PDB file of C-alpha atoms in Angstrom:
ATOM      1  CA  MET A   8      -9.629 -18.547  20.318  1.00 36.00           C
ATOM      2  CA  LYS A   9      -8.350 -21.970  17.827  1.00 37.00           C
ATOM      3  CA  ILE A  10      -8.730 -23.179  14.810  1.00 34.00           C
ATOM      4  CA  SER A  11      -8.550 -26.789  14.672  1.00 34.00           C
ATOM      5  CA  GLU A  12      -9.319 -27.805  11.606  1.00 32.00           C
ATOM      6  CA  TYR A  13      -9.307 -26.571   8.095  1.00 31.00           C
ATOM      7  CA  THR A  14     -10.743 -28.397   4.030  1.00 34.00           C
ATOM      8  CA  SER A  15      -8.235 -29.728   1.848  1.00 34.00           C
ATOM      9  CA  GLU A  16      -8.114 -26.444  -0.261  1.00 38.00           C
ATOM     10  CA  GLY A  17      -6.289 -24.692   3.554  1.00 38.00           C
ATOM     11  CA  LEU A  18      -8.631 -21.749   2.596  1.00 38.00           C
ATOM     12  CA  SER A  19     -11.612 -21.780   4.513  1.00 38.00           C
ATOM     13  CA  PRO A  20     -12.291 -22.966   8.528  1.00 36.00           C
ATOM     14  CA  VAL A  21     -14.421 -25.929   9.196  1.00 34.00           C
ATOM     15  CA  VAL A  22     -14.647 -25.193  13.047  1.00 36.00           C
ATOM     16  CA  ASP A  23     -17.131 -22.077  13.357  1.00 36.00           C
ATOM     17  CA  THR A  24     -15.802 -19.020  14.802  1.00 39.00           C
ATOM     18  CA  THR A  25     -17.125 -15.453  15.161  1.00 41.00           C
ATOM     19  CA  GLY A  26     -15.494 -12.733  12.782  1.00 46.00           C
ATOM     20  CA  ALA A  27     -12.141 -12.086  11.328  1.00 42.00           C
ATOM     21  CA  ALA A  28     -10.422 -14.714  13.741  1.00 47.00           C
ATOM     22  CA  ALA A  29     -11.842 -17.462  11.495  1.00 47.00           C
ATOM     23  CA  TYR A  30      -9.614 -17.274   8.722  1.00 47.00           C
ATOM     24  CA  ALA A  31      -6.888 -15.567  10.678  1.00 48.00           C
ATOM     25  CA  ALA A  32      -4.881 -18.620  10.125  1.00 52.00           C
ATOM     26  CA  GLU A  33      -4.976 -18.255   6.338  1.00 59.00           C
ATOM     27  CA  TRP A  34      -5.326 -14.894   5.913  1.00 64.00           C
ATOM     28  CA  PRO A  35      -5.288 -13.340   3.005  1.00 63.00           C
ATOM     29  CA  ALA A  36      -6.314 -16.604   1.077  1.00 52.00           C
ATOM     30  CA  ARG A  37     -10.250 -16.565   0.348  1.00 59.00           C
ATOM     31  CA  ILE A  38     -12.539 -18.371  -1.932  1.00 66.00           C
ATOM     32  CA  HIS A  39     -14.884 -16.003  -2.946  1.00 80.00           C
ATOM     33  CA  PRO A  40     -13.818 -12.586  -3.855  1.00 90.00           C
ATOM     34  CA  ILE A  41     -14.531  -9.993  -0.778  1.00 92.00           C
ATOM     35  CA  ALA A  42     -16.803  -7.449  -3.276  1.00 95.00           C
ATOM     36  CA  PRO A  43     -18.398  -7.479  -6.540  1.00 96.00           C
ATOM     37  CA  TRP A  44     -15.448  -7.279  -9.614  1.00 96.00           C
ATOM     38  CA  TRP A  45     -17.720  -4.680 -11.225  1.00 97.00           C
ATOM     39  CA  HIS A  46     -16.624  -2.486  -8.322  1.00 98.00           C
ATOM     40  CA  THR A  47     -12.978  -3.832  -8.385  1.00 98.00           C
ATOM     41  CA  VAL A  48     -13.192  -2.663 -12.365  1.00 98.00           C
ATOM     42  CA  PHE A  49     -14.542   0.460 -11.439  1.00 98.00           C
ATOM     43  CA  LEU A  50     -11.668   1.341  -8.810  1.00 98.00           C
ATOM     44  CA  VAL A  51      -9.080   0.156 -11.104  1.00 97.00           C
ATOM     45  CA  ALA A  52      -9.965   2.704 -13.582  1.00 97.00           C
ATOM     46  CA  PHE A  53     -10.651   5.592 -11.250  1.00 96.00           C
ATOM     47  CA  LEU A  54      -6.974   5.091  -9.720  1.00 96.00           C
ATOM     48  CA  ILE A  55      -5.455   4.719 -13.408  1.00 96.00           C
ATOM     49  CA  THR A  56      -7.407   7.899 -14.402  1.00 95.00           C
ATOM     50  CA  VAL A  57      -5.890   9.953 -11.181  1.00 94.00           C
ATOM     51  CA  SER A  58      -2.876   8.253 -11.915  1.00 93.00           C
ATOM     52  CA  VAL A  59      -2.829   9.825 -15.678  1.00 92.00           C
ATOM     53  CA  LEU A  60      -4.024  13.381 -14.562  1.00 90.00           C
ATOM     54  CA  THR A  61      -1.863  13.817 -12.006  1.00 87.00           C
ATOM     55  CA  SER A  62       1.418  12.917 -14.297  1.00 85.00           C
ATOM     56  CA  ILE A  63      -0.038  14.837 -16.988  1.00 86.00           C
ATOM     57  CA  GLU A  64       0.117  17.481 -14.426  1.00 79.00           C
ATOM     58  CA  SER A  65       3.471  16.798 -13.308  1.00 74.00           C
ATOM     59  CA  LYS A  66       4.956  17.703 -16.427  1.00 73.00           C
ATOM     60  CA  ALA A  67       3.109  20.474 -17.409  1.00 71.00           C
ATOM     61  CA  LYS A  68       2.948  22.500 -14.156  1.00 70.00           C
ATOM     62  CA  GLY A  69       5.197  20.574 -11.523  1.00 64.00           C
ATOM     63  CA  PHE A  70       4.063  20.678  -7.772  1.00 65.00           C
ATOM     64  CA  SER A  71       5.452  23.876  -6.895  1.00 64.00           C
ATOM     65  CA  GLY A  72       3.772  26.163  -4.395  1.00 67.00           C
ATOM     66  CA  GLY A  73       0.253  25.739  -2.262  1.00 79.00           C
ATOM     67  CA  HIS A  74       2.007  22.543  -0.498  1.00 85.00           C
ATOM     68  CA  THR A  75      -0.635  22.462   2.216  1.00 89.00           C
ATOM     69  CA  ARG A  76      -3.391  22.725   0.304  1.00 90.00           C
ATOM     70  CA  ARG A  77      -1.798  20.167  -1.877  1.00 90.00           C
ATOM     71  CA  TYR A  78      -1.143  17.581   1.411  1.00 93.00           C
ATOM     72  CA  LEU A  79      -4.847  18.275   2.257  1.00 95.00           C
ATOM     73  CA  PHE A  80      -5.968  17.808  -0.669  1.00 93.00           C
ATOM     74  CA  GLY A  81      -4.075  14.253  -0.393  1.00 93.00           C
ATOM     75  CA  ILE A  82      -5.825  13.169   2.863  1.00 96.00           C
ATOM     76  CA  ALA A  83      -9.138  13.440   1.656  1.00 96.00           C
ATOM     77  CA  TRP A  84      -7.994  11.508  -1.755  1.00 95.00           C
ATOM     78  CA  GLU A  85      -6.762   8.909   0.434  1.00 96.00           C
ATOM     79  CA  TRP A  86      -9.879   9.089   2.484  1.00 97.00           C
ATOM     80  CA  LEU A  87     -11.803   8.528  -0.371  1.00 97.00           C
ATOM     81  CA  LEU A  88     -10.157   6.288  -1.721  1.00 97.00           C
ATOM     82  CA  ALA A  89     -10.605   3.844   1.753  1.00 97.00           C
ATOM     83  CA  ALA A  90     -14.377   4.660   1.456  1.00 97.00           C
ATOM     84  CA  LEU A  91     -14.471   3.514  -2.310  1.00 97.00           C
ATOM     85  CA  ALA A  92     -12.997   0.325  -1.001  1.00 97.00           C
ATOM     86  CA  TRP A  93     -15.420  -0.076   2.320  1.00 96.00           C
ATOM     87  CA  TRP A  94     -18.179   0.442   0.027  1.00 97.00           C
ATOM     88  CA  GLY A  95     -16.906  -2.592  -2.248  1.00 96.00           C
ATOM     89  CA  ILE A  96     -16.505  -4.763   0.805  1.00 95.00           C
ATOM     90  CA  ARG A  97     -19.838  -3.850   2.333  1.00 94.00           C
ATOM     91  CA  MET A  98     -21.126  -5.241  -0.662  1.00 95.00           C
ATOM     92  CA  GLY A  99     -19.828  -8.330  -0.791  1.00 92.00           C
ATOM     93  CA  HIS A 100     -20.818  -8.760   3.010  1.00 91.00           C
ATOM     94  CA  VAL A 101     -17.264  -8.733   4.184  1.00 90.00           C
ATOM     95  CA  PRO A 102     -15.943  -6.630   7.817  1.00 88.00           C
ATOM     96  CA  VAL A 103     -13.265  -4.431   7.778  1.00 89.00           C
ATOM     97  CA  ARG A 104     -11.307  -6.400  10.561  1.00 85.00           C
ATOM     98  CA  ARG A 105     -11.064  -9.364   7.907  1.00 84.00           C
ATOM     99  CA  LEU A 106      -8.891  -6.864   5.304  1.00 84.00           C
ATOM    100  CA  LEU A 107      -7.013  -5.948   8.182  1.00 87.00           C
ATOM    101  CA  GLY A 108      -5.858  -9.674   9.277  1.00 82.00           C
ATOM    102  CA  GLN A 109      -5.242 -10.829  12.827  1.00 79.00           C
ATOM    103  CA  ARG A 110      -5.500  -8.820  16.052  1.00 76.00           C
ATOM    104  CA  ARG A 111      -2.743  -8.937  18.302  1.00 76.00           C
ATOM    105  CA  GLN A 112      -3.539  -6.991  21.243  1.00 79.00           C
ATOM    106  CA  GLY A 113      -1.222  -5.491  23.780  1.00 84.00           C
ATOM    107  CA  TRP A 114       1.703  -3.198  23.596  1.00 88.00           C
ATOM    108  CA  ARG A 115       4.575  -5.981  23.045  1.00 89.00           C
ATOM    109  CA  MET A 116       2.714  -6.976  20.166  1.00 90.00           C
ATOM    110  CA  TRP A 117       2.592  -3.473  18.804  1.00 91.00           C
ATOM    111  CA  ALA A 118       6.283  -3.269  19.399  1.00 93.00           C
ATOM    112  CA  ARG A 119       7.062  -6.524  17.622  1.00 93.00           C
ATOM    113  CA  ASP A 120       5.134  -5.239  14.948  1.00 94.00           C
ATOM    114  CA  PHE A 121       7.168  -2.227  14.951  1.00 94.00           C
ATOM    115  CA  GLY A 122      10.476  -4.000  14.623  1.00 96.00           C
ATOM    116  CA  VAL A 123       9.321  -6.128  11.723  1.00 96.00           C
ATOM    117  CA  ALA A 124       8.686  -3.284  10.213  1.00 96.00           C
ATOM    118  CA  MET A 125      11.753  -1.905  11.281  1.00 96.00           C
ATOM    119  CA  ILE A 126      13.658  -4.420   9.851  1.00 96.00           C
ATOM    120  CA  PHE A 127      11.709  -4.731   6.880  1.00 96.00           C
ATOM    121  CA  TRP A 128      12.096  -1.426   5.642  1.00 95.00           C
ATOM    122  CA  LEU A 129      15.733  -1.869   5.885  1.00 95.00           C
ATOM    123  CA  MET A 130      15.965  -4.921   3.930  1.00 94.00           C
ATOM    124  CA  ALA A 131      13.825  -3.384   1.185  1.00 93.00           C
ATOM    125  CA  MET A 132      15.630   0.076   1.079  1.00 93.00           C
ATOM    126  CA  ILE A 133      18.650  -2.151  -0.060  1.00 94.00           C
ATOM    127  CA  LEU A 134      16.847  -4.519  -2.502  1.00 92.00           C
ATOM    128  CA  LEU A 135      15.025  -1.151  -4.162  1.00 92.00           C
ATOM    129  CA  ALA A 136      18.614   0.651  -3.903  1.00 92.00           C
ATOM    130  CA  ALA A 137      19.871  -1.949  -6.256  1.00 94.00           C
ATOM    131  CA  LEU A 138      16.956  -2.105  -8.530  1.00 93.00           C
ATOM    132  CA  ALA A 139      16.895   1.774  -9.089  1.00 90.00           C
ATOM    133  CA  ALA A 140      20.584   1.564 -10.023  1.00 90.00           C
ATOM    134  CA  VAL A 141      20.160  -0.761 -12.507  1.00 92.00           C
ATOM    135  CA  LEU A 142      17.306   1.142 -14.097  1.00 90.00           C
ATOM    136  CA  ARG A 143      19.531   3.880 -13.936  1.00 86.00           C
ATOM    137  CA  LEU A 144      22.319   2.005 -15.809  1.00 87.00           C
ATOM    138  CA  MET A 145      19.465   1.339 -18.579  1.00 86.00           C
ATOM    139  CA  HIS A 146      17.788   4.767 -18.746  1.00 80.00           C
ATOM    140  CA  LEU A 147      14.397   4.240 -17.282  1.00 79.00           C
ATOM    141  CA  LEU A 148      14.798   5.786 -13.966  1.00 74.00           C
ATOM    142  CA  VAL A 149      15.408   9.479 -13.603  1.00 67.00           C
ATOM    143  CA  LEU A 150      15.252  11.890 -10.981  1.00 65.00           C
ATOM    144  CA  GLN A 151      11.941  13.418 -11.202  1.00 62.00           C
ATOM    145  CA  LYS A 152      11.865  17.126 -10.144  1.00 67.00           C
ATOM    146  CA  ALA A 153       8.161  17.362  -9.327  1.00 65.00           C
ATOM    147  CA  VAL A 154       8.526  14.511  -6.686  1.00 70.00           C
ATOM    148  CA  ILE A 155      11.166  17.192  -4.984  1.00 75.00           C
ATOM    149  CA  GLU A 156       9.044  20.357  -5.777  1.00 75.00           C
ATOM    150  CA  LEU A 157       6.603  18.196  -3.123  1.00 80.00           C
ATOM    151  CA  ALA A 158       9.148  18.642   0.020  1.00 82.00           C
ATOM    152  CA  PRO A 159       7.605  20.564   3.046  1.00 87.00           C
ATOM    153  CA  GLN A 160       9.196  24.016   3.412  1.00 85.00           C
ATOM    154  CA  SER A 161       7.975  25.497   6.796  1.00 88.00           C
ATOM    155  CA  GLY A 162       7.009  23.908  10.126  1.00 89.00           C
ATOM    156  CA  VAL A 163       2.569  23.812   9.262  1.00 93.00           C
ATOM    157  CA  GLU A 164       3.759  22.178   5.933  1.00 92.00           C
ATOM    158  CA  MET A 165       5.819  19.534   7.792  1.00 93.00           C
ATOM    159  CA  VAL A 166       2.972  18.869  10.004  1.00 95.00           C
ATOM    160  CA  THR A 167       0.392  18.614   7.489  1.00 95.00           C
ATOM    161  CA  TRP A 168       3.029  16.492   5.098  1.00 95.00           C
ATOM    162  CA  LEU A 169       3.675  13.907   8.295  1.00 96.00           C
ATOM    163  CA  ALA A 170      -0.289  13.196   8.514  1.00 97.00           C
ATOM    164  CA  LEU A 171      -0.661  13.299   5.062  1.00 96.00           C
ATOM    165  CA  CYS A 172       2.211  10.009   5.521  1.00 96.00           C
ATOM    166  CA  LEU A 173       0.456   8.592   8.479  1.00 97.00           C
ATOM    167  CA  THR A 174      -2.770   8.600   6.517  1.00 97.00           C
ATOM    168  CA  ALA A 175      -1.265   7.159   3.191  1.00 96.00           C
ATOM    169  CA  GLY A 176       0.705   4.411   5.154  1.00 96.00           C
ATOM    170  CA  ILE A 177      -2.993   3.691   6.652  1.00 97.00           C
ATOM    171  CA  VAL A 178      -5.380   3.619   3.784  1.00 97.00           C
ATOM    172  CA  GLU A 179      -2.779   2.192   1.033  1.00 97.00           C
ATOM    173  CA  GLU A 180      -2.099  -0.430   3.100  1.00 97.00           C
ATOM    174  CA  PHE A 181      -5.593  -1.054   3.266  1.00 97.00           C
ATOM    175  CA  VAL A 182      -6.684  -0.666  -0.386  1.00 97.00           C
ATOM    176  CA  PHE A 183      -3.691  -2.546  -2.243  1.00 97.00           C
ATOM    177  CA  ARG A 184      -2.785  -4.903   0.407  1.00 96.00           C
ATOM    178  CA  GLY A 185      -5.924  -5.282   1.742  1.00 94.00           C
ATOM    179  CA  TYR A 186      -8.843  -5.040  -0.797  1.00 96.00           C
ATOM    180  CA  PHE A 187      -7.034  -5.768  -3.898  1.00 96.00           C
ATOM    181  CA  LEU A 188      -4.648  -7.999  -2.425  1.00 95.00           C
ATOM    182  CA  GLN A 189      -7.481 -10.391  -0.953  1.00 93.00           C
ATOM    183  CA  GLN A 190      -9.849 -10.093  -3.767  1.00 95.00           C
ATOM    184  CA  PHE A 191      -7.429 -11.018  -6.677  1.00 94.00           C
ATOM    185  CA  SER A 192      -6.418 -13.978  -4.406  1.00 91.00           C
ATOM    186  CA  SER A 193      -9.958 -15.603  -5.304  1.00 90.00           C
ATOM    187  CA  LEU A 194      -8.251 -15.910  -8.581  1.00 88.00           C
ATOM    188  CA  GLY A 195      -6.354 -19.174  -9.915  1.00 78.00           C
ATOM    189  CA  ARG A 196      -6.707 -22.937  -9.055  1.00 78.00           C
ATOM    190  CA  SER A 197      -4.473 -24.009  -5.986  1.00 79.00           C
ATOM    191  CA  THR A 198      -4.130 -22.352  -2.906  1.00 77.00           C
ATOM    192  CA  ALA A 199      -0.720 -20.466  -4.245  1.00 81.00           C
ATOM    193  CA  SER A 200      -1.688 -19.863  -7.687  1.00 85.00           C
ATOM    194  CA  LYS A 201      -4.273 -17.748  -6.021  1.00 86.00           C
ATOM    195  CA  LEU A 202      -1.989 -16.054  -3.589  1.00 88.00           C
ATOM    196  CA  TRP A 203       0.244 -14.952  -6.386  1.00 90.00           C
ATOM    197  CA  CYS A 204      -2.771 -13.485  -8.211  1.00 92.00           C
ATOM    198  CA  GLY A 205      -3.034 -11.221  -5.469  1.00 93.00           C
ATOM    199  CA  ILE A 206       0.358 -10.281  -4.716  1.00 94.00           C
ATOM    200  CA  VAL A 207       1.034  -9.900  -8.484  1.00 96.00           C
ATOM    201  CA  ALA A 208      -2.201  -7.720  -9.551  1.00 96.00           C
ATOM    202  CA  SER A 209      -2.189  -5.447  -6.352  1.00 97.00           C
ATOM    203  CA  SER A 210       1.911  -4.846  -6.385  1.00 97.00           C
ATOM    204  CA  ILE A 211       1.203  -3.776 -10.403  1.00 97.00           C
ATOM    205  CA  LEU A 212      -1.744  -1.193  -9.380  1.00 97.00           C
ATOM    206  CA  PHE A 213       0.115  -0.171  -6.843  1.00 97.00           C
ATOM    207  CA  GLY A 214       3.100   0.967  -8.958  1.00 96.00           C
ATOM    208  CA  ILE A 215       0.686   2.212 -11.361  1.00 95.00           C
ATOM    209  CA  SER A 216      -1.114   4.631  -9.559  1.00 94.00           C
ATOM    210  CA  HIS A 217       2.026   6.462  -9.130  1.00 91.00           C
ATOM    211  CA  GLY A 218       2.095   7.938 -12.133  1.00 87.00           C
ATOM    212  CA  TYR A 219       3.972  11.109 -11.235  1.00 84.00           C
ATOM    213  CA  GLU A 220       6.738   9.069 -10.585  1.00 84.00           C
ATOM    214  CA  GLY A 221       7.551   8.491 -14.250  1.00 85.00           C
ATOM    215  CA  ILE A 222       8.098   4.785 -15.685  1.00 88.00           C
ATOM    216  CA  GLY A 223      11.197   3.798 -14.143  1.00 89.00           C
ATOM    217  CA  GLY A 224       9.577   5.057 -10.602  1.00 88.00           C
ATOM    218  CA  MET A 225       6.527   2.807 -11.257  1.00 92.00           C
ATOM    219  CA  ILE A 226       8.595  -0.276 -11.681  1.00 94.00           C
ATOM    220  CA  VAL A 227      10.225   0.461  -8.213  1.00 94.00           C
ATOM    221  CA  ILE A 228       7.132   1.142  -6.643  1.00 95.00           C
ATOM    222  CA  THR A 229       5.833  -1.744  -7.856  1.00 97.00           C
ATOM    223  CA  ALA A 230       8.822  -4.113  -6.504  1.00 96.00           C
ATOM    224  CA  TYR A 231       8.032  -2.271  -3.242  1.00 96.00           C
ATOM    225  CA  GLY A 232       4.658  -3.270  -3.426  1.00 96.00           C
ATOM    226  CA  ALA A 233       5.021  -6.999  -4.060  1.00 96.00           C
ATOM    227  CA  ALA A 234       7.409  -6.446  -0.573  1.00 96.00           C
ATOM    228  CA  PHE A 235       4.729  -5.099   1.543  1.00 97.00           C
ATOM    229  CA  SER A 236       2.323  -7.733  -0.162  1.00 96.00           C
ATOM    230  CA  ILE A 237       4.573 -10.662   0.964  1.00 94.00           C
ATOM    231  CA  LEU A 238       5.025  -8.838   4.245  1.00 95.00           C
ATOM    232  CA  ALA A 239       1.177  -8.814   4.848  1.00 94.00           C
ATOM    233  CA  VAL A 240       0.907 -12.322   4.259  1.00 91.00           C
ATOM    234  CA  LYS A 241       3.985 -13.190   5.981  1.00 90.00           C
ATOM    235  CA  ARG A 242       2.432 -11.894   9.474  1.00 90.00           C
ATOM    236  CA  ARG A 243      -1.245 -12.076   8.618  1.00 90.00           C
ATOM    237  CA  SER A 244      -1.667  -8.656   9.469  1.00 92.00           C
ATOM    238  CA  LEU A 245      -1.508  -5.330   7.848  1.00 95.00           C
ATOM    239  CA  ARG A 246      -0.171  -3.580  10.772  1.00 95.00           C
ATOM    240  CA  ALA A 247       3.382  -3.568  10.349  1.00 95.00           C
ATOM    241  CA  GLY A 248       2.812  -2.798   6.578  1.00 96.00           C
ATOM    242  CA  MET A 249       1.412   0.184   7.321  1.00 97.00           C
ATOM    243  CA  MET A 250       3.925   1.420  10.126  1.00 97.00           C
ATOM    244  CA  ALA A 251       6.555   0.975   7.263  1.00 97.00           C
ATOM    245  CA  HIS A 252       4.785   2.231   4.684  1.00 97.00           C
ATOM    246  CA  ALA A 253       4.076   5.738   7.166  1.00 96.00           C
ATOM    247  CA  TRP A 254       7.563   5.284   8.182  1.00 96.00           C
ATOM    248  CA  HIS A 255       8.765   5.446   4.226  1.00 94.00           C
ATOM    249  CA  ASP A 256       7.048   8.243   3.354  1.00 93.00           C
ATOM    250  CA  SER A 257       7.897  10.751   6.441  1.00 94.00           C
ATOM    251  CA  LEU A 258      10.873   9.690   6.399  1.00 92.00           C
ATOM    252  CA  THR A 259      11.344  10.741   2.256  1.00 89.00           C
ATOM    253  CA  GLY A 260       9.717  13.564   2.923  1.00 89.00           C
ATOM    254  CA  ILE A 261      11.987  14.606   5.643  1.00 90.00           C
ATOM    255  CA  ALA A 262      15.070  14.122   3.740  1.00 88.00           C
ATOM    256  CA  LEU A 263      13.578  15.955   0.459  1.00 85.00           C
ATOM    257  CA  ALA A 264      12.893  19.037   2.595  1.00 85.00           C
ATOM    258  CA  ILE A 265      16.817  18.724   3.985  1.00 86.00           C
ATOM    259  CA  VAL A 266      18.338  18.002   0.256  1.00 80.00           C
ATOM    260  CA  LYS A 267      15.895  21.293  -1.270  1.00 76.00           C
ATOM    261  CA  HIS A 268      17.031  23.388   2.018  1.00 74.00           C
ATOM    262  CA  LEU A 269      20.759  22.543   1.294  1.00 75.00           C
ATOM    263  CA  ARG A 270      20.518  23.132  -2.481  1.00 70.00           C
ATOM    264  CA  VAL A 271      21.780  19.679  -3.055  1.00 62.00           C
ATOM    265  CA  LEU A 272      19.154  19.389  -5.957  1.00 57.00           C
TER     266      LEU A 272
END
């Protein structure tokens, strides 16, 4: 299926095609919002409220003990977010496939996305390490003991942790780089301004949603969110980002578990 012609805005196809493929060449740019704005305001307020509450909890009690239960609660929370985002796009008459981007079938396309995800992750780690070093010099980034306490300590906890990481990789990319990126990309006048509105807004929300990481951590995660947004735009798909996201969270948990076991921190 080919799309041969676009409007002067470069945002919607002239050729009539079926389903999400009609927008594939210009993903994620879109003229109209993908959900009602009241729904977006509700979702943003909900995210910020939960982020503030988890930040207060991490400072007051920490995250030690009950890891498996906490991981399962995290999985349920992630799918609740996905359901809320789906509710919004359903009201906007936008199919889920539209948020996921181009469909690339076949094992070669999956392998290519995996390769892109690994290269992206390595490059992002270098840039984020540099940013973290600067923030530490500015005394804005400190080691959060609550984050270390989240590390899995047994086989059951590790399996549950990996399930949580896989869920977070899928859901958070769907919500932040799917829903929020495309919703805020409807703002602005030019194609470029629309895209940057989406990238900036979705990245800031991604950072704010991790309140338990502290101010410095939220700044780093905001930058990471921007990198994920650019990856999604370049690939015109969320798949590589989902892979990199799940891989990053999984590896972080494994590394923290090893560090905690060796009592390095």
